[in-house]
Short mmCIF file of C-alpha atoms and ligand atoms in Angstrom, two decimals:
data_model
loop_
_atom_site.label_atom_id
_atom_site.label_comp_id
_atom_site.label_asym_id
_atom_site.label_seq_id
_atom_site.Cartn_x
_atom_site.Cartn_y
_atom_site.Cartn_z
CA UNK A 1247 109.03 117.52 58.77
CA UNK A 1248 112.85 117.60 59.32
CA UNK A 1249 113.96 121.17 59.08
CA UNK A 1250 117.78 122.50 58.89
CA UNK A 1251 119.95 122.36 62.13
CA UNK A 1252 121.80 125.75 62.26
CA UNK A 1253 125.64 125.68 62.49
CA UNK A 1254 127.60 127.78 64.95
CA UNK A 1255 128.67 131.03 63.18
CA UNK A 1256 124.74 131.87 62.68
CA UNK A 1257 123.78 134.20 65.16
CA UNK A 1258 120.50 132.73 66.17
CA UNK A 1259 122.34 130.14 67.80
CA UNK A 1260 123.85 133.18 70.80
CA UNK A 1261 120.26 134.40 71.12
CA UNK A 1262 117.91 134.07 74.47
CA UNK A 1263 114.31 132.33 73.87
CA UNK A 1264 111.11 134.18 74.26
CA UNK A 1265 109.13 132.71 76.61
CA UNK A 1266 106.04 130.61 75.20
CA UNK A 1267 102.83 132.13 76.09
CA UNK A 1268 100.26 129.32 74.62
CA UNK A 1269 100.54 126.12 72.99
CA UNK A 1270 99.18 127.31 69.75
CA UNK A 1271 98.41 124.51 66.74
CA UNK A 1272 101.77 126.30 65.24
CA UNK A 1273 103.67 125.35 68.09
CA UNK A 1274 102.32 121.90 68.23
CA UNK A 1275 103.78 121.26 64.77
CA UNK A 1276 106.63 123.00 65.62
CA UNK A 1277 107.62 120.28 68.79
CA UNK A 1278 106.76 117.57 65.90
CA UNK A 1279 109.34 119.04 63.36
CA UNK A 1280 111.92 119.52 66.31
CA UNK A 1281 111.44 115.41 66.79
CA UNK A 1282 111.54 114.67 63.25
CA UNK A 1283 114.65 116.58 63.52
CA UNK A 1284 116.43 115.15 66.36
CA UNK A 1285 115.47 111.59 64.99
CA UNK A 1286 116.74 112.19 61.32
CA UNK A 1287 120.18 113.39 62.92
CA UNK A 1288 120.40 110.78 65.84
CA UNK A 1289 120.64 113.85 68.55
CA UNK A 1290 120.02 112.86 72.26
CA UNK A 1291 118.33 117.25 72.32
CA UNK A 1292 118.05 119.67 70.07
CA UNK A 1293 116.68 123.28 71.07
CA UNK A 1294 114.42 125.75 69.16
CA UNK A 1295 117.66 127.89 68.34
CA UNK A 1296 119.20 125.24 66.67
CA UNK A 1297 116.54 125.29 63.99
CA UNK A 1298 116.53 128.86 63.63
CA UNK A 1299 113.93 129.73 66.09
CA UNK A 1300 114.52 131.63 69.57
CA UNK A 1301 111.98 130.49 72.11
CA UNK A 1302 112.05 128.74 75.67
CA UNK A 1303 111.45 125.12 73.95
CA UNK A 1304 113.35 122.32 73.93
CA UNK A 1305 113.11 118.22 73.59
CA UNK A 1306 115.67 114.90 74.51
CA UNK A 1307 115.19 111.61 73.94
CA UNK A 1308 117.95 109.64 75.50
CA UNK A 1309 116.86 106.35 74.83
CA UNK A 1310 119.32 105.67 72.34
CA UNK A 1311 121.98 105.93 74.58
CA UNK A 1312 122.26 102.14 76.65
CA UNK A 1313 125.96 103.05 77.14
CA UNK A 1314 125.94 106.68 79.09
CA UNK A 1315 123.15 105.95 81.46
CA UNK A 1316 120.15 108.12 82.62
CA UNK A 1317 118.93 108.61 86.58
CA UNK A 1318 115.25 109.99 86.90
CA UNK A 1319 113.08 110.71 90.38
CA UNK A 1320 109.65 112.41 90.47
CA UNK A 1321 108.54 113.41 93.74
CA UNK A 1322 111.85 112.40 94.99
CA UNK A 1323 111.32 108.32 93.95
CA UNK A 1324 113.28 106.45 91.58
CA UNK A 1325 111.61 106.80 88.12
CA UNK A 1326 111.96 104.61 84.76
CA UNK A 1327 114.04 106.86 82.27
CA UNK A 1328 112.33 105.33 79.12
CA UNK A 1329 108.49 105.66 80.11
CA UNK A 1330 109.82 109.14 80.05
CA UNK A 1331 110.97 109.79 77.14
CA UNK A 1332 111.04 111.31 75.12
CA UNK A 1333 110.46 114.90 77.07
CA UNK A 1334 109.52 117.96 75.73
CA UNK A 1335 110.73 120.93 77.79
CA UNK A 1336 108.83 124.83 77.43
CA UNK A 1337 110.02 127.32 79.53
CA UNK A 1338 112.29 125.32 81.34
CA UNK A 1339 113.68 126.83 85.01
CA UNK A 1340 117.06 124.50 86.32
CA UNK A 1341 118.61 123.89 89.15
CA UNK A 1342 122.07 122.14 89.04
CA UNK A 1343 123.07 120.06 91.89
CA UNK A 1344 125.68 117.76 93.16
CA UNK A 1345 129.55 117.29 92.42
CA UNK A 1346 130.87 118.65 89.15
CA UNK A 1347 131.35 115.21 86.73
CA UNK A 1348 133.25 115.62 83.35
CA UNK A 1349 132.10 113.50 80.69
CA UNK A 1350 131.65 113.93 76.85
CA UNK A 1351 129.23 116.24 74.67
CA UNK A 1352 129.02 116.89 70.81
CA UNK A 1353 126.09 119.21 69.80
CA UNK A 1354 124.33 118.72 66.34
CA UNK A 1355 125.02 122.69 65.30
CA UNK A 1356 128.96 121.81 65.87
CA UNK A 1357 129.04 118.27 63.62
CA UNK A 1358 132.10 115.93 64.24
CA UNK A 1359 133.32 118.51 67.48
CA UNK A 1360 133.80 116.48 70.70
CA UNK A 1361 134.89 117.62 74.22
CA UNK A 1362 134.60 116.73 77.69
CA UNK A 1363 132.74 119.19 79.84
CA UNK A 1364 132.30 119.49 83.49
CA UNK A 1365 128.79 120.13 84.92
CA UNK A 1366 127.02 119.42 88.16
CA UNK A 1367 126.11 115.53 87.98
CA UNK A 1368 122.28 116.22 88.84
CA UNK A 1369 119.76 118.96 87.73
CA UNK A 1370 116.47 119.41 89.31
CA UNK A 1371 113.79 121.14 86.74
CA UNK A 1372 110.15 122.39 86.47
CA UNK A 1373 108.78 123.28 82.87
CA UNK A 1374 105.96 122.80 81.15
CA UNK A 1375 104.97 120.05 78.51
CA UNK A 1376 103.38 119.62 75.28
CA UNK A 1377 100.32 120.66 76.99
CA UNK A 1378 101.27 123.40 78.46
CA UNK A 1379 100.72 121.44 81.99
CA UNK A 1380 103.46 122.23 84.59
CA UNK A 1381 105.83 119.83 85.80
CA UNK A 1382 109.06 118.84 87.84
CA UNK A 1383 111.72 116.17 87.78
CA UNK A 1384 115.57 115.58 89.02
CA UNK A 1385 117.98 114.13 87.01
CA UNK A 1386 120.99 112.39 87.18
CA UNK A 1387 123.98 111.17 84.27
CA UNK A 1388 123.07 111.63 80.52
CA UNK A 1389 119.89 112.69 81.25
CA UNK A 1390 121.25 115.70 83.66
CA UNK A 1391 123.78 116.72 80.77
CA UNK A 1392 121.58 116.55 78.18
CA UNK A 1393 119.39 119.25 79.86
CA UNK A 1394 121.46 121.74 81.44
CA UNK A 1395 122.85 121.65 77.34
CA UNK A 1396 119.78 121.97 75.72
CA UNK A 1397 119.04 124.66 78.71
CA UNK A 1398 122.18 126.20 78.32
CA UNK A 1399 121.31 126.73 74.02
CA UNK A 1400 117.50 128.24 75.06
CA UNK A 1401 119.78 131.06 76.96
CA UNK A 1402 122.45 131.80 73.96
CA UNK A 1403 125.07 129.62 75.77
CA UNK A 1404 126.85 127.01 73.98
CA UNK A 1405 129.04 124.08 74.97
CA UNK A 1406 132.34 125.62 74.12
CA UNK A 1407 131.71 128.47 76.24
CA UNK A 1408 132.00 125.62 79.50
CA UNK A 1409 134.82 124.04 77.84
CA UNK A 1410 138.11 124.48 79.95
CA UNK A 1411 140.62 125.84 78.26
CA UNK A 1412 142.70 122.99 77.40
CA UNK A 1413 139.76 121.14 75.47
CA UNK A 1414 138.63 124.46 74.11
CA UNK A 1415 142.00 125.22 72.64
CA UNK A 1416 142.30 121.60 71.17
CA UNK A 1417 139.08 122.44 69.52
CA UNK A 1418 140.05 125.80 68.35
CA UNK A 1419 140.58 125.16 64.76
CA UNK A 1420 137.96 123.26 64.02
CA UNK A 1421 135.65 125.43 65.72
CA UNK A 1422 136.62 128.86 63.97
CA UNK A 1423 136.33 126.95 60.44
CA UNK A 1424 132.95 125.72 61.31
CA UNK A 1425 132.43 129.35 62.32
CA UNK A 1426 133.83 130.87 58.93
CA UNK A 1427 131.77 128.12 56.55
CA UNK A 1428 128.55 128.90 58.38
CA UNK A 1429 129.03 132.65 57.84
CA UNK A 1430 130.32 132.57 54.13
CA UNK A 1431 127.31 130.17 53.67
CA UNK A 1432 125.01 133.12 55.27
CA UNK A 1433 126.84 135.88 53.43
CA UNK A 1434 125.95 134.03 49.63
CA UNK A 1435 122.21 133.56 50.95
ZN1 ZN B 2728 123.83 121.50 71.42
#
């Protein structure tokens, strides 16, 4: 089922997951919905905050994306990106790495909002899967943005908040009328 992405201006979006105890049926559906989601709006992530929901859960698929390529290694090898995909991330722990790299984000709860962003080009991560099984993997290019974003939204932080503040001030406008619609729209509910 494809459920609502939440815009910025609702506050769910600034609020810290719970950690998931147990992979309950509920939750189960709940990673299918987030897919359905991501899919129906052509994200690369999406996190449980952005469909209303604060918890430690998160999933990417960066597939999609032949022109911003992905680096993967499990147990420090070289690993096929696609046979990968697409990941499902609970209770996700990070550890950025490497040189600082700019390159571009959007983020489905801020449609048609652009920036470049600096973050460290690698990430090494441990969470658990679908399963609830335990698991590690480093990253490198899309694949290392996508999840210290999607990381960053499971703690309350959004992308404008690492924004310098040249890009966040060309963004400004935009971003506080996004920020006014949303709550208007959540004032009339
Ligand atoms: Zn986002």
């Amino acid at each position: 089922m494809v459920l609502d992405v939440v815009k910025y201006g609702d506050p769910v979006l600034r609020k810290r997951g719970a950690k998931i105890e147990a992979i309950t049926p509920e939750i189960t559906q709940f990673i299918a919905d987030m897919f359905d989601t991501m899919k129906a709006a052509r994200g690369v992530g999406l996190a449980a905050q952005q469909v209303g929901r604060a918890l430690q859960l998160t999933v990417i698929d960066v597939r999609g994306m032949r022109d911003r390529p992905s680096l993967l290694w499990i147990d420090g090898q070289p690993a096929e990106v696609d046979a990968f995909m697409p990941l499902v991330l609970i209770n996700p722990q990070i550890a950025p790495t490497g040189p600082r790299v700019a390159g571009p984000e959007g983020c489905l709860s801020f449609p048609e909002i652009y920036g470049d962003i600096e973050r460290p080009a690698e990430v090494e991560v441990t969470a658990q899967n679908e399963r609830g099984e335990s698991f590690s993997f480093k990253a490198g290019g899309l694949l290392a943005r996508a999840v210290q974003h999607e990381v960053d939204h499971l703690n309350g932080i959004l992308f404008i908040d690492r924004m310098d503040s040249t890009v966040r001030a060309d963004v400004k406008d935009e971003v506080d009328l996004l920020q006014a619609e949303t709550k208007a729209r959540l004032g009339r509910r």
